[in-house]
Short mmCIF file of C-alpha atoms in Angstrom, two decimals:
data_model
loop_
_atom_site.label_atom_id
_atom_site.label_comp_id
_atom_site.label_asym_id
_atom_site.label_seq_id
_atom_site.Cartn_x
_atom_site.Cartn_y
_atom_site.Cartn_z
CA MET A 1 -77.21 -155.32 -88.09
CA ILE A 2 -77.33 -154.50 -84.41
CA ASP A 3 -80.03 -155.50 -81.93
CA SER A 4 -79.14 -154.70 -78.35
CA ASN A 5 -79.97 -157.03 -75.45
CA ASP A 6 -77.81 -156.65 -72.40
CA ALA A 7 -78.26 -157.82 -68.84
CA SER A 8 -79.63 -154.49 -67.66
CA GLY A 9 -82.75 -154.94 -69.78
CA GLY A 10 -81.84 -153.68 -73.23
CA GLN A 11 -81.46 -155.99 -76.21
CA ARG A 12 -78.55 -158.33 -76.93
CA GLU A 13 -76.08 -156.93 -79.38
CA HIS A 14 -75.46 -159.00 -82.51
CA LEU A 15 -72.05 -158.27 -83.92
CA SER A 16 -71.58 -158.43 -87.64
CA VAL A 17 -67.95 -159.57 -87.48
CA GLU A 18 -66.07 -162.18 -85.48
CA PRO A 19 -64.76 -160.64 -82.27
CA ALA A 20 -61.02 -160.29 -81.84
CA LEU A 21 -60.01 -162.78 -79.21
CA GLU A 22 -57.90 -161.09 -76.62
CA PRO A 23 -55.97 -163.15 -74.06
CA GLY A 24 -58.30 -164.31 -71.33
CA THR A 25 -61.35 -164.56 -73.59
CA ASN A 26 -63.86 -167.39 -73.29
CA ALA A 27 -66.17 -168.10 -76.23
CA LEU A 28 -68.99 -170.61 -76.64
CA VAL A 29 -69.10 -171.95 -80.21
CA VAL A 30 -72.60 -173.12 -80.96
CA GLY A 31 -73.33 -175.45 -83.84
CA GLY A 32 -75.98 -178.12 -84.21
CA PRO A 33 -75.33 -181.86 -84.60
CA ASP A 34 -72.76 -182.58 -87.35
CA SER A 35 -71.52 -179.03 -87.10
CA ASP A 36 -67.92 -177.90 -87.40
CA ALA A 37 -67.68 -176.32 -83.98
CA LEU A 38 -64.46 -178.16 -83.14
CA GLU A 39 -62.94 -177.33 -86.51
CA TYR A 40 -63.86 -173.69 -86.03
CA GLY A 41 -62.34 -173.53 -82.55
CA LEU A 42 -59.14 -175.26 -83.65
CA GLY A 43 -58.91 -172.97 -86.64
CA ARG A 44 -59.16 -169.79 -84.58
CA LEU A 45 -56.58 -171.06 -82.10
CA ALA A 46 -54.13 -171.92 -84.89
CA ASP A 47 -53.25 -168.24 -85.16
CA LEU A 48 -51.87 -168.11 -81.64
CA ASP A 49 -48.22 -168.42 -80.72
CA GLY A 50 -47.61 -171.23 -78.26
CA ARG A 51 -49.32 -174.51 -77.59
CA VAL A 52 -53.00 -175.35 -77.81
CA THR A 53 -54.73 -177.83 -75.50
CA VAL A 54 -57.85 -179.67 -76.59
CA VAL A 55 -59.88 -181.38 -73.86
CA SER A 56 -61.94 -183.94 -75.73
CA THR A 57 -64.94 -185.78 -74.37
CA ASP A 58 -65.98 -187.56 -77.56
CA THR A 59 -63.37 -187.29 -80.33
CA THR A 60 -60.23 -189.36 -80.54
CA PRO A 61 -56.79 -187.73 -80.27
CA ASP A 62 -55.91 -189.00 -83.75
CA ALA A 63 -59.01 -187.43 -85.27
CA ILE A 64 -58.19 -184.13 -83.58
CA ALA A 65 -54.61 -184.28 -84.85
CA ASP A 66 -55.89 -184.90 -88.38
CA LEU A 67 -58.31 -182.01 -88.06
CA ALA A 68 -55.52 -179.73 -86.85
CA ASP A 69 -53.25 -180.65 -89.76
CA ASP A 70 -56.12 -180.17 -92.21
CA THR A 71 -56.51 -176.67 -90.78
CA SER A 72 -52.84 -175.89 -91.14
CA PRO A 73 -50.10 -178.37 -92.08
CA GLY A 74 -47.92 -179.17 -89.09
CA TYR A 75 -50.37 -177.54 -86.63
CA ALA A 76 -50.99 -180.87 -84.87
CA ALA A 77 -47.46 -180.76 -83.45
CA SER A 78 -48.54 -177.75 -81.37
CA VAL A 79 -51.73 -179.38 -80.12
CA ASP A 80 -51.91 -181.38 -76.90
CA VAL A 81 -55.01 -183.53 -76.57
CA VAL A 82 -56.36 -184.43 -73.14
CA ASP A 83 -58.43 -187.53 -73.78
CA CYS A 84 -61.50 -187.38 -71.54
CA ARG A 85 -63.74 -189.70 -73.50
CA ASP A 86 -64.00 -192.05 -70.53
CA ALA A 87 -63.76 -189.40 -67.82
CA ASP A 88 -66.49 -188.25 -65.49
CA LEU A 89 -67.05 -184.55 -64.94
CA PRO A 90 -64.78 -184.18 -61.89
CA MET A 91 -61.95 -185.81 -63.85
CA VAL A 92 -62.58 -183.48 -66.79
CA GLY A 93 -62.43 -180.54 -64.41
CA GLU A 94 -59.20 -181.70 -62.81
CA ALA A 95 -57.59 -182.42 -66.16
CA THR A 96 -58.60 -179.07 -67.65
CA VAL A 97 -57.39 -177.02 -64.69
CA ALA A 98 -54.18 -179.05 -64.54
CA ALA A 99 -53.61 -178.34 -68.25
CA LEU A 100 -54.16 -174.61 -67.73
CA ASP A 101 -51.85 -174.55 -64.71
CA ALA A 102 -49.07 -176.37 -66.58
CA ASP A 103 -45.79 -174.70 -67.36
CA PRO A 104 -45.85 -173.27 -69.93
CA THR A 105 -49.50 -172.25 -69.87
CA PRO A 106 -51.23 -173.10 -73.14
CA SER A 107 -52.03 -170.10 -75.30
CA GLY A 108 -55.26 -171.71 -76.46
CA LEU A 109 -57.78 -174.12 -74.97
CA CYS A 110 -60.63 -175.92 -76.66
CA VAL A 111 -63.12 -177.92 -74.58
CA HIS A 112 -65.08 -180.26 -76.85
CA SER A 113 -67.92 -180.55 -76.14
CA LEU A 114 -70.19 -179.07 -73.50
CA SER A 115 -73.22 -180.78 -74.99
CA THR A 116 -71.60 -184.20 -74.47
CA LEU A 117 -70.72 -183.31 -70.88
CA ILE A 118 -74.30 -182.31 -70.11
CA GLU A 119 -75.50 -185.66 -71.48
CA ARG A 120 -73.23 -187.36 -68.95
CA THR A 121 -74.02 -185.25 -65.92
CA SER A 122 -76.23 -182.19 -65.43
CA LEU A 123 -76.42 -178.58 -66.50
CA GLN A 124 -75.61 -177.43 -62.97
CA GLN A 125 -72.43 -179.47 -62.79
CA VAL A 126 -71.28 -178.35 -66.24
CA TYR A 127 -72.00 -174.76 -65.25
CA LYS A 128 -69.76 -175.13 -62.18
CA LEU A 129 -66.99 -176.60 -64.31
CA LEU A 130 -67.35 -173.86 -66.88
CA TYR A 131 -67.30 -171.11 -64.29
CA ILE A 132 -64.11 -172.41 -62.69
CA VAL A 133 -62.31 -173.04 -65.97
CA ALA A 134 -63.35 -169.70 -67.49
CA ASP A 135 -62.01 -167.85 -64.48
CA ARG A 136 -58.72 -169.75 -64.75
CA VAL A 137 -58.54 -168.93 -68.46
CA ARG A 138 -58.88 -165.22 -67.67
CA SER A 139 -56.21 -165.30 -64.99
CA HIS A 140 -53.76 -167.12 -67.28
CA GLY A 141 -54.52 -165.03 -70.37
CA THR A 142 -55.39 -168.09 -72.45
CA VAL A 143 -57.95 -167.93 -75.27
CA ALA A 144 -60.63 -170.60 -74.83
CA PHE A 145 -63.37 -172.06 -76.99
CA TYR A 146 -66.08 -174.32 -75.67
CA THR A 147 -68.01 -176.21 -78.30
CA TRP A 148 -71.70 -177.02 -78.36
CA ASP A 149 -72.71 -179.48 -81.06
CA GLY A 150 -75.97 -180.82 -79.68
CA GLU A 151 -79.52 -179.60 -80.16
CA THR A 152 -79.66 -175.93 -79.28
CA ASP A 153 -81.72 -174.90 -76.30
CA PRO A 154 -81.90 -171.14 -75.70
CA LYS A 155 -82.30 -171.41 -71.94
CA THR A 156 -79.33 -173.76 -71.55
CA LEU A 157 -77.12 -171.60 -73.76
CA ARG A 158 -78.19 -168.50 -71.87
CA ILE A 159 -77.20 -170.12 -68.56
CA LEU A 160 -73.86 -171.36 -69.83
CA GLY A 161 -73.19 -168.03 -71.47
CA ARG A 162 -73.23 -166.23 -68.11
CA ALA A 163 -69.81 -167.65 -67.40
CA LEU A 164 -68.34 -166.66 -70.76
CA ASP A 165 -67.61 -163.63 -72.95
CA TYR A 166 -69.04 -164.51 -76.37
CA HIS A 167 -71.46 -166.84 -78.09
CA LEU A 168 -70.50 -167.68 -81.67
CA PHE A 169 -73.23 -169.35 -83.71
CA LEU A 170 -72.32 -171.52 -86.70
CA GLU A 171 -74.35 -172.76 -89.61
CA SER A 172 -73.66 -176.42 -90.40
CA GLU A 173 -72.90 -175.78 -94.06
CA ASP A 174 -70.81 -172.70 -93.43
CA PRO A 175 -68.26 -172.85 -90.62
CA SER A 176 -67.97 -169.07 -90.51
CA PRO A 177 -69.90 -167.65 -87.60
CA LEU A 178 -73.27 -166.30 -88.55
CA ARG A 179 -73.77 -164.37 -85.33
CA SER A 180 -71.55 -163.35 -82.47
CA GLU A 181 -73.08 -162.24 -79.21
CA PRO A 182 -71.30 -160.88 -76.20
CA GLY A 183 -71.96 -163.10 -73.20
CA ASP A 184 -72.23 -161.93 -69.66
CA GLY A 185 -68.85 -163.10 -68.38
CA MET B 1 -74.97 -183.95 -29.65
CA THR B 2 -72.43 -181.18 -29.17
CA GLU B 3 -73.02 -177.61 -28.04
CA HIS B 4 -71.27 -175.10 -30.27
CA SER B 5 -70.12 -171.93 -28.67
CA GLY B 6 -68.74 -169.60 -31.30
CA ASP B 7 -68.43 -168.54 -34.90
CA ARG B 8 -65.31 -170.49 -35.65
CA PRO B 9 -65.57 -173.58 -37.85
CA THR B 10 -65.98 -176.75 -35.81
CA VAL B 11 -63.84 -179.86 -36.08
CA LEU B 12 -64.61 -183.25 -34.54
CA ILE B 13 -61.55 -185.48 -34.11
CA ALA B 14 -62.38 -189.19 -33.81
CA GLU B 15 -59.19 -191.05 -32.85
CA ASP B 16 -58.78 -193.90 -30.39
CA GLU B 17 -55.11 -193.16 -29.65
CA ARG B 18 -55.72 -190.56 -26.97
CA ASP B 19 -52.30 -188.93 -27.09
CA LEU B 20 -52.59 -188.52 -30.83
CA ALA B 21 -56.13 -187.16 -30.60
CA ASP B 22 -55.03 -184.64 -27.99
CA LEU B 23 -52.07 -183.61 -30.11
CA PHE B 24 -54.29 -183.02 -33.14
CA ALA B 25 -56.61 -180.96 -30.96
CA LYS B 26 -53.70 -178.88 -29.70
CA TRP B 27 -52.66 -178.10 -33.26
CA LEU B 28 -56.14 -177.07 -34.35
CA GLU B 29 -57.55 -175.31 -31.30
CA PRO B 30 -55.94 -171.93 -32.03
CA THR B 31 -58.09 -171.68 -35.15
CA TYR B 32 -61.08 -173.96 -34.75
CA GLU B 33 -63.61 -175.10 -32.20
CA VAL B 34 -62.45 -178.66 -31.59
CA TYR B 35 -64.30 -181.64 -30.16
CA LEU B 36 -62.81 -185.01 -29.34
CA ALA B 37 -64.12 -188.54 -29.54
CA TYR B 38 -61.93 -191.48 -28.48
CA ASP B 39 -63.96 -194.17 -30.18
CA GLY B 40 -66.59 -194.62 -32.87
CA ASP B 41 -69.56 -194.68 -30.52
CA GLU B 42 -68.50 -191.40 -28.95
CA ALA B 43 -68.00 -189.91 -32.40
CA ILE B 44 -71.56 -190.77 -33.35
CA GLU B 45 -72.83 -189.38 -30.06
CA ARG B 46 -70.94 -186.11 -30.45
CA PHE B 47 -71.71 -185.62 -34.13
CA ASP B 48 -74.41 -183.20 -35.23
CA ASP B 49 -75.13 -181.01 -38.23
CA GLY B 50 -73.20 -178.15 -36.66
CA ILE B 51 -69.91 -179.97 -37.15
CA ASP B 52 -68.06 -178.61 -40.19
CA VAL B 53 -65.19 -181.09 -40.45
CA VAL B 54 -64.65 -184.60 -39.08
CA LEU B 55 -61.16 -186.10 -38.90
CA LEU B 56 -61.84 -189.79 -38.67
CA ASP B 57 -59.55 -192.68 -37.83
CA ARG B 58 -60.64 -195.85 -39.62
CA ASN B 59 -59.44 -198.42 -37.13
CA MET B 60 -61.33 -197.78 -33.89
CA PRO B 61 -62.77 -200.22 -31.38
CA THR B 62 -66.51 -200.87 -31.09
CA THR B 63 -67.68 -198.80 -34.07
CA SER B 64 -65.13 -198.37 -36.87
CA GLY B 65 -64.38 -195.17 -38.72
CA ASP B 66 -66.01 -196.60 -41.85
CA GLU B 67 -69.24 -197.12 -39.93
CA VAL B 68 -69.10 -193.63 -38.46
CA LEU B 69 -68.67 -192.27 -41.97
CA ARG B 70 -71.71 -194.23 -43.19
CA PHE B 71 -73.68 -192.84 -40.27
CA ILE B 72 -72.71 -189.28 -41.18
CA ARG B 73 -73.57 -189.71 -44.86
CA ALA B 74 -76.85 -191.42 -44.07
CA ARG B 75 -77.88 -188.20 -42.30
CA GLU B 76 -77.26 -186.39 -45.61
CA SER B 77 -74.96 -184.08 -43.74
CA GLU B 78 -72.85 -181.58 -45.66
CA CYS B 79 -70.09 -182.11 -43.15
CA LEU B 80 -66.63 -182.61 -44.65
CA VAL B 81 -64.91 -185.83 -43.66
CA ALA B 82 -61.24 -186.66 -43.90
CA MET B 83 -60.07 -190.18 -43.10
CA LEU B 84 -56.86 -189.85 -41.08
CA THR B 85 -55.59 -193.37 -40.80
CA ALA B 86 -52.62 -195.67 -40.80
CA ILE B 87 -54.50 -198.01 -43.15
CA GLU B 88 -53.21 -197.75 -46.70
CA PRO B 89 -56.07 -197.24 -49.14
CA ASP B 90 -57.25 -200.27 -51.06
CA VAL B 91 -60.20 -201.16 -53.27
CA ASP B 92 -62.38 -201.13 -50.17
CA ILE B 93 -62.43 -197.33 -50.25
CA PHE B 94 -64.50 -197.24 -53.45
CA GLU B 95 -67.70 -197.27 -51.50
CA LEU B 96 -66.60 -194.78 -48.83
CA GLY B 97 -67.91 -191.23 -49.12
CA PHE B 98 -64.99 -189.27 -47.67
CA ASP B 99 -63.67 -185.95 -48.91
CA GLU B 100 -60.00 -186.67 -48.28
CA TYR B 101 -57.95 -189.74 -47.35
CA ILE B 102 -54.70 -189.06 -45.50
CA VAL B 103 -52.28 -191.79 -44.41
CA LYS B 104 -50.69 -191.19 -41.01
CA PRO B 105 -48.30 -189.95 -39.73
CA VAL B 106 -49.26 -186.37 -40.40
CA GLN B 107 -47.49 -183.21 -39.27
CA ASP B 108 -49.13 -180.15 -37.72
CA ASP B 109 -48.85 -177.98 -40.84
CA GLU B 110 -50.31 -180.79 -42.95
CA LEU B 111 -53.25 -181.17 -40.60
CA ARG B 112 -53.97 -177.46 -40.53
CA SER B 113 -53.62 -177.26 -44.29
CA LEU B 114 -56.02 -180.19 -44.70
CA VAL B 115 -58.77 -178.58 -42.61
CA GLU B 116 -58.24 -175.23 -44.30
CA ARG B 117 -58.46 -176.84 -47.73
CA LEU B 118 -61.67 -178.67 -46.92
CA LEU B 119 -63.36 -175.54 -45.60
CA ARG B 120 -62.19 -173.46 -48.54
CA ARG B 121 -63.68 -175.93 -50.98
CA ARG B 122 -67.02 -175.93 -49.25
CA GLY B 123 -67.25 -172.15 -49.08
CA PHE B 124 -66.53 -171.95 -52.75
CA ASP B 125 -69.06 -174.66 -53.56
CA ASP B 126 -71.81 -172.90 -51.58
CA ASP B 127 -71.21 -169.65 -53.46
CA LEU B 128 -71.06 -171.39 -56.81
CA ARG B 129 -74.27 -173.26 -56.13
CA ARG B 130 -76.03 -169.98 -55.32
CA HIS B 131 -74.53 -168.41 -58.46
CA TYR B 132 -76.08 -171.17 -60.54
CA GLN B 133 -79.45 -170.77 -58.84
CA ILE B 134 -79.53 -167.08 -59.68
CA THR B 135 -78.24 -167.60 -63.21
CA SER B 136 -80.87 -170.23 -63.87
CA LYS B 137 -83.64 -167.97 -62.55
CA LEU B 138 -82.43 -165.06 -64.65
CA ALA B 139 -82.35 -167.27 -67.74
CA VAL B 140 -85.99 -168.23 -67.27
CA LEU B 141 -87.03 -164.62 -66.66
CA GLU B 142 -85.08 -163.25 -69.61
CA GLU B 143 -86.50 -165.91 -71.88
CA HIS B 144 -90.13 -165.22 -71.01
CA VAL B 145 -90.41 -161.65 -69.71
CA PRO B 146 -89.75 -158.63 -71.94
CA ALA B 147 -86.52 -156.85 -71.10
CA SER B 148 -88.35 -153.56 -70.74
CA GLU B 149 -90.50 -155.04 -68.00
CA LEU B 150 -87.60 -156.75 -66.20
CA SER B 151 -85.64 -153.53 -66.05
CA LYS B 152 -88.42 -151.95 -63.99
CA ARG B 153 -88.34 -154.66 -61.33
CA GLN B 154 -86.19 -154.11 -58.26
CA GLU B 155 -86.11 -157.88 -57.66
CA TYR B 156 -84.39 -158.34 -61.02
CA GLN B 157 -81.77 -155.73 -60.17
CA ASP B 158 -81.30 -157.32 -56.74
CA LEU B 159 -80.52 -160.65 -58.40
CA LEU B 160 -78.01 -159.00 -60.71
CA ASP B 161 -76.40 -157.24 -57.76
CA GLU B 162 -76.14 -160.48 -55.80
CA LEU B 163 -74.61 -162.17 -58.83
CA GLU B 164 -72.01 -159.44 -59.05
CA LEU B 165 -71.12 -159.85 -55.37
CA LEU B 166 -70.81 -163.60 -55.81
CA ASP B 167 -68.58 -163.09 -58.84
CA GLY B 168 -66.26 -160.99 -56.71
CA ALA B 169 -66.09 -163.57 -53.94
CA LEU B 170 -65.70 -166.49 -56.33
CA THR B 171 -62.97 -164.85 -58.35
CA LYS B 172 -60.93 -164.36 -55.18
CA SER B 173 -61.40 -168.01 -54.23
CA THR B 174 -60.90 -169.62 -57.63
CA GLY B 175 -57.27 -168.65 -57.75
CA THR B 176 -56.61 -170.58 -54.54
CA LEU B 177 -57.98 -173.85 -55.89
CA ASP B 178 -55.73 -176.42 -57.45
CA ALA B 179 -56.81 -179.18 -59.83
CA ALA B 180 -57.48 -181.61 -56.97
CA ASP B 181 -59.70 -179.02 -55.25
CA VAL B 182 -61.69 -178.58 -58.46
CA GLY B 183 -62.21 -182.33 -58.77
CA ALA B 184 -63.29 -182.55 -55.14
CA ILE B 185 -65.76 -179.68 -55.52
CA LEU B 186 -67.30 -181.24 -58.60
CA ARG B 187 -67.33 -184.66 -56.97
CA GLY B 188 -69.12 -183.26 -53.94
CA GLU B 189 -72.12 -182.44 -56.12
CA ILE B 190 -72.32 -186.05 -57.27
CA GLN B 191 -72.35 -187.32 -53.68
CA GLU B 192 -75.20 -185.01 -52.78
CA ARG B 193 -77.25 -186.35 -55.68
#
């Protein structure tokens, strides 16, 4: 089913299939509380050649490693976790950009989660971080997922989506995306 | 107060070692409008909101560099301040609201690079702040006003056009930022709050 809603005043297009993730793509994965947004992002990135970096603001490195291996046995060995559970937003920004600028550049990036970051700071600050990181992702040709596992707020997601290329909406009982929307990035 | 003559960014150098202050000025004058202060009191007297960057020695007679910095921040100035000092940083810097802390000695290319870096960060931050303002406004409009009505409004198109221009400028700048720049830009927002 297609509704069209683009920035010029039409209607946003709802895609019936998951978008192919070309290098340099940024996607917001939206699930509610207790959703599998992180699992979904890790799962999509497992198909890439090269290393995957997970910047985590609320999940332990061990839990992420377990999740990666549950997705695909041995996958955790290709995943680097940047533990930002005790980091403020500037530190998260520095760590994420430093990870993207590393040699070799990671093929995949997962920032988990934007909803936690907004709880710590403000929407404006998270937007700035997202804008900078998304631009760096495009220039490096990485594929990036940003998870949202808090209460959904259309206005907030619309603002954050301006910096990105896709919104992927999950249902909590079914980790497959229900809707994909092109963003405005 | 200081009279500013041109369009070049302005730098105030506050350093009580006169020869060193004059040397710094000589390095920066080809590119910037430079003002000198040889002690903390003079720095406070010469400072105004037209100053873009302050290079501040910590250890100065009468009024210290730390006190000058507090004065500047108390004015809620968006001026960028780099501490240029022989004093090694210690836990006492936690409370100081500087943008960079450089331990002397410093070479001419380092000094020029420092000022350039500070100005680049601020330009980027100004554009990004405006980008957010527009994005936030568009989000409210698009949530509450039918798309068919928005598309008829020139103001809506003007916002989209401005956003596109900002995207172009920001994309050029983002590639020049390193991780430390990104942290400093994000930290700057916290200080303003």
